[in-house]
Amino acid sequence: MAHALLRRDLAEGGWRRSRGIPRSALGAEGGAHRAHLPGGNAESRRRRGAVPSGNLAARPPGGRAGGAARNRRGARCLAPRAPVSANVRPHRSGGRRDAAAGIASARRRGAAHAAAGEGHGTRGAAGRSHAASGLAAAPFAQGVAVSAHGAPPSSARDAGASIARTLAQAGHVAYFAGGCVRDRLLGLEPKDFDVATDATPERIAEIFPSARGVGASFGVMLVRRGGHTIEVATFRRDGEYIDGRRPTRVHFGDAEQDARRRDFTINGLFEDPETGKVIDFVGGLEDIRGRVLRAIGSAEDRLAEDRLRMLRAVRFAARFSLAIEPGVERAILRHGSELMGVSRERIGGEIRRIFEHPSRGQGVDLIERLGLSTAVLCEPPVERNDDRVRRLPPDASFASSLAAWMLDRGAGGAAAGPGAGVVQVDAARLKIWVDALVLSNAESDALAETLRISRELHGSWRVSDRAQRKRHASRENFRSALDLLRTEDPALAEEIAAQVEALAVEGLAPSPLVTGDDLIALGLAPGPAFRTMLDSLYDRQLRGEFPTRESALAAARRLVGT
């Protein structure tokens, strides 16, 4: 078992047990990440416009959807799988055969897979017969606290339910929609609760006077309730897609039409906030039970509407341990090169979402197997020589994840197999990745530093003195580099971690006992010798030669000759 180290939790001001090293020694990981939002409702949050009326032409294509977002770590792992609740009964006997087991194997780090429910929808484009169902949405995974409505307790949920209740009291249909329903059925606590309704944007504005229209062409409103902002969208069906991203027109419709415009069956579910029942027009409940990622209707059509859905399929399959339905897989293999037509910002944003989760290894496997790596990275396909990404710790940084993937694909065009040490990555190749994923300056620097520090640790740690080790451990991207080193030389990484823990007791990066002002006061003029003397005195301090500031100043006087 990995040697446990103390890590400083700066936010809480205390010590906690973790796999990492003292947080105070590591510095910040890094700056705001240029995570860019996809189109549709997510992008519409950035736009402001008049409240729409009737059936509308969508906003003309063009422009780049982008926005800064922090790289999030420690995403919640899936709960252990549990039997389907007895409260959920199939509408009819039989049903589709169970799908193959999820593509991703059980995570090495022990994160278990979530359970799922079962249910049925209406006949889909593929000819599967379903009846729209309103099934009790009992919790399908163990270890998840639920409310009387069967959902994880959340004040955001309460806010969304309150808005839906107000709409219902005004004579409208209103449901929770999409990801929040999916996540709850998978045993996860949803982060956002979106509401879908038959109320038009004008009507929503009448019922909620403070509502703001943020997607004039998509009928999306933002409503504040209980300190939370809830996205409320009118049921709609989409017109023709011509740019591989968004429809030219949208038409307001009903719940079934709204469900059928979505990408995958697991995302096409609605939930009645009052009763906790799931409304399923597309067979999403059955696919959750079978752990299958299936397109709604024709996979070819759904992927053609927005090519980024190919990467979304990878993310959902990896994160939720789903098997990609053969029709979806064939469509991705056939059209993978068309991902090149998607903006680099959107591709980079989706890669961040894949890498922020412990299932990043499964995601990389799927990207490579489905032939998407060329479009994602803008470099020719290669034979991966290792699987470092899977060996990263669950909370690995974006920088260490990218670095591991880069090394798995060979560095500088040369293979770097297990045991070879972390090798040099040439600057030209690094720039290709930076441009392909639209990395920010902070992300680019973190990636380069992670590779550099990890290589230095592999080559020089054991011959470094006490001061050099403290300087190493106090570098900004040391933790990312140590995580990367663990994938290559775990024994050395554990040795370094144990030694850093011991060094941290006396402080890895204490304030200098002698400053530049002290040397100036002693009569030394700024210059090359000035910096050399400061560094020398600080190294001696790190080695423990100066128990007090007075002893350090005495040494400085001797060096200056005063």
XYZ file of C-alpha atoms in Angstrom:
562
model
C 0.000 0.000 0.000
C 1.288 3.418 -0.900
C 3.041 5.259 1.876
C 0.552 7.761 3.321
C 1.825 11.306 3.533
C 0.571 14.391 5.242
C -0.835 16.951 2.843
C -1.527 20.529 3.799
C -5.120 21.503 3.206
C -4.797 25.239 2.837
C -8.530 25.807 2.552
C -9.203 24.267 5.959
C -5.955 25.317 7.586
C -5.218 21.876 8.969
C -3.539 18.586 8.226
C -5.251 15.629 6.701
C -4.211 12.134 5.735
C -3.814 11.545 2.036
C -1.769 9.848 -0.618
C -0.210 13.181 -1.539
C 2.464 15.334 0.011
C 2.223 18.497 2.137
C 0.134 20.886 0.101
C 2.112 23.865 1.351
C 5.168 22.393 -0.308
C 3.599 22.045 -3.685
C 2.241 25.438 -4.599
C -0.754 26.002 -6.803
C -1.242 23.528 -9.605
C -2.064 26.083 -11.850
C -4.136 28.905 -13.151
C -7.490 29.024 -14.816
C -7.996 26.403 -17.450
C -9.394 27.297 -20.798
C -12.225 24.817 -20.648
C -14.612 25.616 -23.441
C -18.286 24.915 -23.488
C -20.079 22.974 -26.188
C -22.890 24.475 -28.185
C -26.581 24.358 -27.448
C -27.897 25.170 -24.003
C -24.447 25.279 -22.415
C -23.269 27.886 -24.847
C -26.510 29.776 -24.628
C -25.783 30.620 -21.015
C -23.141 33.008 -22.302
C -25.500 34.779 -24.613
C -28.088 37.379 -23.899
C -31.063 38.154 -26.062
C -34.734 38.955 -26.169
C -37.280 36.404 -25.011
C -38.253 34.443 -28.148
C -41.720 34.081 -29.546
C -43.085 31.063 -31.400
C -40.946 28.889 -33.648
C -37.590 30.520 -34.134
C -34.645 30.344 -36.442
C -31.580 29.353 -34.504
C -28.701 31.761 -34.140
C -26.500 31.519 -37.255
C -23.474 29.289 -36.820
C -20.133 30.858 -36.222
C -18.013 32.149 -33.405
C -16.182 30.220 -30.783
C -17.832 29.076 -27.642
C -15.359 29.524 -24.851
C -14.971 30.348 -21.234
C -12.463 29.879 -18.462
C -13.133 27.105 -16.006
C -11.039 25.608 -13.308
C -9.700 22.107 -13.679
C -11.710 20.121 -11.179
C -10.283 17.178 -9.335
C -11.560 14.414 -7.167
C -14.774 13.781 -9.065
C -17.004 11.351 -7.222
C -16.587 7.683 -8.092
C -19.511 5.448 -8.878
C -21.287 3.644 -6.065
C -21.282 -0.158 -5.752
C -23.724 -1.894 -8.020
C -26.923 -3.084 -6.398
C -29.928 -5.124 -7.481
C -32.723 -3.277 -9.229
C -35.309 -2.077 -6.761
C -38.429 -4.176 -6.438
C -40.383 -0.940 -6.819
C -39.449 -0.789 -10.476
C -41.459 -3.179 -12.639
C -41.204 -3.661 -16.401
C -44.194 -2.478 -18.373
C -44.137 -5.700 -20.364
C -42.375 -9.010 -20.131
C -39.316 -9.848 -22.140
C -37.503 -6.872 -23.545
C -34.112 -6.513 -25.168
C -31.383 -8.928 -24.422
C -28.904 -7.708 -21.865
C -26.013 -5.808 -23.375
C -22.447 -6.923 -23.104
C -20.647 -5.964 -19.938
C -19.329 -2.416 -19.799
C -16.242 -1.773 -21.862
C -14.241 -0.374 -18.952
C -12.897 -2.931 -16.490
C -13.224 -2.443 -12.740
C -11.008 0.441 -11.755
C -7.672 -0.445 -10.286
C -8.229 2.099 -7.573
C -11.289 0.313 -6.312
C -13.978 2.668 -7.594
C -17.040 0.494 -8.068
C -19.672 0.781 -10.741
C -23.121 2.173 -10.200
C -26.324 0.267 -10.534
C -29.176 1.061 -12.879
C -32.897 0.690 -13.294
C -35.113 -0.685 -15.978
C -37.968 0.701 -17.983
C -39.422 1.300 -21.389
C -40.263 4.070 -23.820
C -42.092 4.497 -27.114
C -41.143 2.847 -30.382
C -37.856 4.341 -31.500
C -36.471 4.887 -34.961
C -34.651 1.569 -34.715
C -37.985 -0.240 -34.399
C -37.889 -1.102 -30.689
C -41.378 -1.139 -29.206
C -41.835 0.785 -25.973
C -44.650 2.494 -24.173
C -44.024 5.835 -22.514
C -43.759 4.949 -18.868
C -43.909 6.719 -15.563
C -42.011 4.364 -13.318
C -41.163 4.873 -9.675
C -37.609 6.143 -9.736
C -36.333 4.247 -6.728
C -32.611 4.559 -5.944
C -30.621 2.036 -7.953
C -27.297 2.285 -6.160
C -26.250 1.587 -2.615
C -24.883 4.225 -0.294
C -26.919 7.123 -1.674
C -29.218 8.925 0.726
C -32.584 9.675 -0.826
C -35.479 11.959 -0.091
C -39.130 11.049 -0.030
C -39.126 11.518 -3.788
C -36.261 9.050 -4.228
C -33.618 11.639 -5.156
C -30.369 12.552 -3.414
C -31.030 15.436 -1.018
C -29.954 18.669 -2.614
C -30.985 22.278 -2.170
C -30.562 22.699 -5.921
C -33.085 19.913 -6.371
C -35.477 21.645 -4.014
C -35.128 24.854 -6.022
C -35.812 23.042 -9.284
C -38.764 21.183 -7.782
C -40.203 24.456 -6.502
C -39.985 26.004 -9.970
C -41.605 22.944 -11.543
C -44.368 23.075 -8.925
C -45.052 26.724 -9.711
C -45.287 25.908 -13.421
C -47.648 23.012 -12.690
C -49.863 25.253 -10.578
C -50.046 27.608 -13.557
C -51.353 24.755 -15.706
C -48.145 23.569 -17.344
C -46.223 20.305 -17.548
C -42.756 20.561 -15.990
C -40.159 17.843 -15.456
C -36.555 17.451 -14.452
C -34.685 16.638 -17.654
C -31.528 15.001 -18.902
C -28.366 14.589 -16.863
C -29.867 15.070 -13.412
C -32.296 12.184 -14.018
C -29.545 9.985 -15.450
C -27.141 10.678 -12.602
C -29.694 9.915 -9.924
C -30.565 6.584 -11.523
C -26.854 5.758 -11.606
C -26.524 6.485 -7.898
C -24.753 9.811 -8.299
C -25.760 13.130 -6.794
C -26.614 15.498 -9.647
C -24.798 18.821 -9.738
C -27.397 20.670 -11.780
C -31.152 20.312 -12.075
C -32.598 21.466 -15.384
C -36.340 21.835 -15.880
C -38.157 21.191 -19.180
C -41.700 22.449 -19.671
C -44.447 23.047 -22.215
C -44.582 26.699 -21.137
C -43.227 29.048 -23.793
C -40.467 31.512 -22.897
C -43.024 34.339 -22.825
C -45.149 32.361 -20.410
C -42.133 31.523 -18.235
C -41.322 35.239 -18.080
C -44.897 35.969 -16.994
C -44.793 33.363 -14.229
C -41.263 34.334 -13.110
C -40.868 38.079 -13.763
C -37.183 38.038 -12.837
C -36.360 35.241 -15.304
C -33.682 36.003 -17.869
C -33.667 34.774 -21.451
C -30.234 33.349 -22.279
C -30.938 31.263 -25.361
C -33.282 33.228 -27.562
C -33.075 30.651 -30.346
C -33.514 27.659 -28.038
C -36.214 28.816 -25.641
C -33.980 28.706 -22.567
C -34.598 30.840 -19.488
C -32.735 31.175 -16.198
C -34.880 31.334 -13.069
C -33.545 32.148 -9.599
C -35.051 30.288 -6.665
C -33.668 29.748 -3.170
C -30.226 31.061 -4.045
C -29.919 28.741 -7.050
C -30.144 29.482 -10.755
C -32.145 26.846 -12.608
C -32.229 26.473 -16.374
C -35.818 26.210 -17.608
C -36.239 25.197 -21.257
C -39.332 24.862 -23.392
C -39.960 21.429 -24.921
C -38.739 21.608 -28.496
C -37.901 19.674 -31.624
C -34.936 20.650 -33.746
C -34.879 21.607 -37.389
C -32.158 20.716 -39.859
C -28.499 20.673 -38.803
C -26.169 22.043 -41.460
C -22.980 22.902 -39.578
C -22.467 19.760 -37.503
C -23.207 21.652 -34.332
C -26.639 23.273 -33.985
C -30.013 23.280 -35.755
C -30.980 26.040 -38.159
C -34.409 26.298 -36.526
C -36.164 24.975 -33.456
C -39.890 24.426 -32.982
C -41.587 24.273 -29.623
C -43.209 20.903 -29.049
C -44.060 18.337 -26.402
C -42.071 16.161 -24.007
C -41.702 13.243 -26.410
C -40.375 15.451 -29.198
C -37.965 17.025 -26.741
C -36.708 13.609 -25.645
C -36.201 12.426 -29.222
C -34.009 15.382 -30.193
C -31.400 14.431 -27.577
C -28.230 12.431 -28.183
C -28.314 9.199 -26.149
C -31.140 7.302 -24.492
C -29.635 7.706 -21.021
C -29.929 11.482 -21.509
C -33.483 11.399 -22.846
C -35.271 10.783 -19.548
C -37.622 13.046 -17.595
C -38.623 12.891 -13.933
C -41.720 14.241 -12.243
C -40.250 16.252 -9.327
C -43.378 15.722 -7.212
C -43.731 11.940 -7.514
C -40.196 10.899 -8.408
C -41.518 8.936 -11.395
C -39.446 8.670 -14.547
C -41.014 9.426 -17.927
C -39.219 7.445 -20.624
C -40.007 7.796 -24.341
C -36.731 6.400 -25.677
C -35.824 3.256 -23.715
C -33.273 5.004 -21.536
C -34.204 3.136 -18.361
C -33.707 -0.192 -20.062
C -30.317 0.919 -21.370
C -29.272 2.075 -17.908
C -30.206 -1.365 -16.611
C -28.268 -3.052 -19.415
C -25.398 -0.564 -19.087
C -25.534 0.390 -22.755
C -24.817 3.704 -24.446
C -27.296 3.863 -27.341
C -28.203 6.723 -29.653
C -31.784 7.940 -29.801
C -32.966 6.851 -33.227
C -30.271 6.663 -35.903
C -26.716 6.805 -34.579
C -25.554 8.228 -37.912
C -28.073 11.061 -37.678
C -27.347 11.881 -34.039
C -23.591 12.068 -34.599
C -23.992 14.074 -37.806
C -25.998 16.693 -35.906
C -23.033 17.437 -33.644
C -19.719 15.687 -34.274
C -18.602 16.405 -30.718
C -21.088 13.728 -29.649
C -18.426 11.191 -30.613
C -16.281 12.413 -27.716
C -19.328 12.728 -25.483
C -19.993 9.048 -26.176
C -16.471 8.271 -24.974
C -16.969 10.315 -21.813
C -20.310 8.741 -20.908
C -19.134 5.197 -21.665
C -15.986 5.630 -19.568
C -17.502 7.537 -16.664
C -20.578 5.329 -16.259
C -18.978 2.022 -17.318
C -21.269 1.546 -20.303
C -20.824 -0.602 -23.392
C -21.135 1.452 -26.566
C -23.928 -0.003 -28.691
C -22.495 -1.481 -31.939
C -24.411 0.953 -34.157
C -22.918 3.921 -32.309
C -19.459 2.377 -32.457
C -19.702 1.757 -36.208
C -20.830 5.340 -36.785
C -17.878 6.697 -34.782
C -15.398 4.484 -36.628
C -16.875 5.618 -39.947
C -17.003 9.333 -39.199
C -14.203 9.843 -36.660
C -12.116 11.946 -39.035
C -14.992 14.447 -39.257
C -14.271 15.429 -35.661
C -11.544 17.590 -37.219
C -14.316 19.958 -38.271
C -15.200 20.710 -34.648
C -13.520 23.725 -33.073
C -10.329 22.983 -31.149
C -11.782 24.754 -28.094
C -14.749 22.381 -27.935
C -12.530 19.333 -28.379
C -10.163 20.562 -25.669
C -13.087 21.184 -23.338
C -14.376 17.641 -23.795
C -10.906 16.174 -23.162
C -10.772 18.131 -19.896
C -14.093 16.612 -18.863
C -12.814 13.126 -19.656
C -9.562 13.675 -17.770
C -11.096 15.256 -14.679
C -12.616 11.902 -13.703
C -10.829 8.781 -12.380
C -12.143 6.898 -15.435
C -9.718 8.859 -17.646
C -7.823 5.652 -18.480
C -10.912 4.035 -19.944
C -11.606 7.246 -21.840
C -8.157 7.247 -23.433
C -8.557 3.573 -24.359
C -11.805 4.368 -26.176
C -10.364 7.422 -27.937
C -7.537 5.287 -29.265
C -9.648 2.228 -30.126
C -12.313 4.257 -31.924
C -9.724 6.076 -34.028
C -10.359 9.541 -32.596
C -6.824 10.326 -31.427
C -5.702 11.828 -34.731
C -8.591 14.295 -34.763
C -8.118 15.086 -31.070
C -4.339 15.507 -31.006
C -3.558 16.500 -34.609
C -0.796 13.916 -34.845
C -0.621 10.592 -36.710
C -1.887 7.431 -35.004
C 0.761 5.511 -33.068
C 0.986 2.205 -31.278
C 0.744 2.910 -27.552
C 3.630 1.341 -25.680
C 2.235 1.508 -22.139
C -0.844 2.350 -20.076
C 0.436 4.973 -17.651
C -2.857 6.877 -17.694
C -4.634 3.986 -15.967
C -1.955 3.873 -13.262
C -2.424 7.496 -12.220
C -4.072 8.154 -8.839
C -7.782 9.066 -8.953
C -7.174 12.761 -8.247
C -4.347 13.177 -10.751
C -4.016 16.636 -12.251
C -4.829 17.509 -15.839
C -1.102 18.073 -16.429
C -0.037 14.638 -15.176
C -2.877 13.005 -17.138
C -1.817 14.647 -20.395
C 1.836 13.872 -19.683
C 1.054 10.201 -19.076
C -0.924 9.991 -22.319
C 1.890 11.682 -24.211
C 4.437 9.191 -22.874
C 2.097 6.272 -23.593
C 2.111 7.373 -27.222
C 5.910 7.586 -27.319
C 8.021 10.685 -26.694
C 9.665 12.584 -29.518
C 8.726 9.793 -31.910
C 10.683 7.183 -29.930
C 9.127 4.454 -27.832
C 9.504 4.786 -24.091
C 8.431 1.508 -22.589
C 8.016 0.575 -18.924
C 11.175 0.876 -16.878
C 12.868 3.211 -19.340
C 12.371 6.217 -17.126
C 10.453 9.365 -17.941
C 12.017 10.577 -21.159
C 12.434 13.814 -23.050
C 9.496 15.211 -25.017
C 10.580 17.570 -27.765
C 9.251 21.104 -27.805
C 7.726 20.757 -31.277
C 5.537 17.871 -30.191
C 4.556 19.684 -27.027
C 3.410 22.636 -29.130
C 1.263 20.347 -31.292
C -0.627 19.185 -28.205
C -0.885 22.701 -26.804
C -2.424 23.950 -30.052
C -4.631 20.890 -30.588
C -6.233 21.150 -27.143
C -6.017 24.960 -26.883
C -4.133 24.804 -23.598
C -3.782 28.000 -21.612
C -0.325 29.316 -20.771
C -0.702 27.932 -17.253
C -1.726 24.499 -18.551
C 1.080 24.455 -21.101
C 3.657 25.389 -18.462
C 2.281 22.784 -16.046
C 2.500 20.049 -18.693
C 6.091 20.931 -19.604
C 7.132 21.243 -15.945
C 5.480 17.953 -15.000
C 7.471 16.131 -17.674
C 10.688 17.968 -16.774
C 10.487 17.514 -12.998
C 9.522 13.859 -13.274
C 12.537 13.241 -15.489
C 14.805 15.066 -13.015
C 13.441 13.066 -10.082
C 14.147 9.846 -11.930
C 17.695 10.856 -12.721
C 18.951 12.869 -9.764
C 16.845 12.479 -6.614
C 18.999 9.792 -5.021
C 22.176 11.846 -5.478
C 20.619 15.131 -4.311
C 21.462 16.645 -0.957
C 18.942 17.827 1.617
C 18.664 21.352 0.217
C 18.219 20.171 -3.364
C 15.468 17.781 -2.311
C 13.617 20.526 -0.485
C 13.879 22.770 -3.515
C 12.513 19.972 -5.708
C 9.606 19.270 -3.364
C 8.604 22.923 -3.146
C 8.272 23.374 -6.916
C 4.832 24.227 -8.225
C 4.216 21.045 -10.220
C 6.096 18.615 -7.984
C 2.997 16.668 -7.039
C 1.958 16.216 -10.682
C 5.483 15.069 -11.490
C 5.490 12.606 -8.593
C 2.149 11.194 -9.761
C 3.625 10.729 -13.227
C 6.730 9.079 -11.774
C 4.506 6.619 -9.886
C 3.308 5.260 -13.228
C 6.880 4.604 -14.344
C 8.903 3.780 -11.221
C 6.533 3.270 -8.268
C 9.323 2.150 -5.923
C 11.278 5.362 -6.448
C 8.105 7.437 -6.149
C 7.282 5.825 -2.794
C 10.837 6.404 -1.596
C 10.633 10.075 -2.565
C 7.224 10.447 -0.934
C 8.487 9.020 2.358
C 11.542 11.274 2.347
C 9.481 14.358 1.538
C 7.187 13.566 4.436
C 10.173 13.524 6.775
C 11.578 16.738 5.305
C 8.204 18.436 5.622
C 8.353 18.225 9.400
C 10.962 20.987 9.435
C 9.473 22.818 6.442
C 10.131 22.354 2.761
C 10.129 26.009 1.746
C 10.586 28.149 4.870
C 10.979 31.891 4.610
C 14.638 32.835 4.055
C 16.465 33.775 7.235
C 18.660 36.142 5.208
C 17.067 38.421 2.619
C 18.367 40.720 -0.085
C 17.760 43.683 2.196
C 20.053 42.081 4.775
C 22.877 41.738 2.240
C 22.428 45.342 1.096
C 22.579 46.461 4.733
C 25.867 44.564 5.005
C 27.234 46.561 2.073
C 26.854 44.073 -0.790
C 25.658 45.595 -4.066
C 23.072 43.729 -6.195
C 24.596 41.658 -8.983
C 25.526 38.071 -9.918
C 27.474 37.532 -6.694
C 24.517 38.887 -4.746
C 22.139 36.188 -6.114
C 24.753 33.454 -5.703
C 25.278 34.375 -2.063
C 21.534 34.471 -1.343
C 21.059 31.034 -2.921
C 24.032 29.622 -1.027
C 22.751 30.906 2.308
C 19.254 29.578 1.618
C 20.605 26.135 0.680
C 22.545 26.033 3.943
C 19.348 27.004 5.748
C 17.492 24.142 4.027
C 20.250 21.752 5.101
C 19.620 22.788 8.707
C 22.889 24.633 9.310
C 21.212 27.721 10.772
C 19.076 27.139 13.858
C 18.327 30.875 14.186
C 18.262 34.034 12.097
C 21.214 35.367 14.086
C 23.380 32.408 13.069
C 22.390 32.907 9.414
C 23.248 36.618 9.580
C 26.594 35.782 11.168
C 27.379 33.498 8.233
C 26.367 36.271 5.824
C 28.727 38.730 7.543
C 31.608 36.295 7.166
C 30.878 35.871 3.455
C 30.609 39.618 2.868
C 33.717 40.223 4.971
C 32.224 42.624 7.498
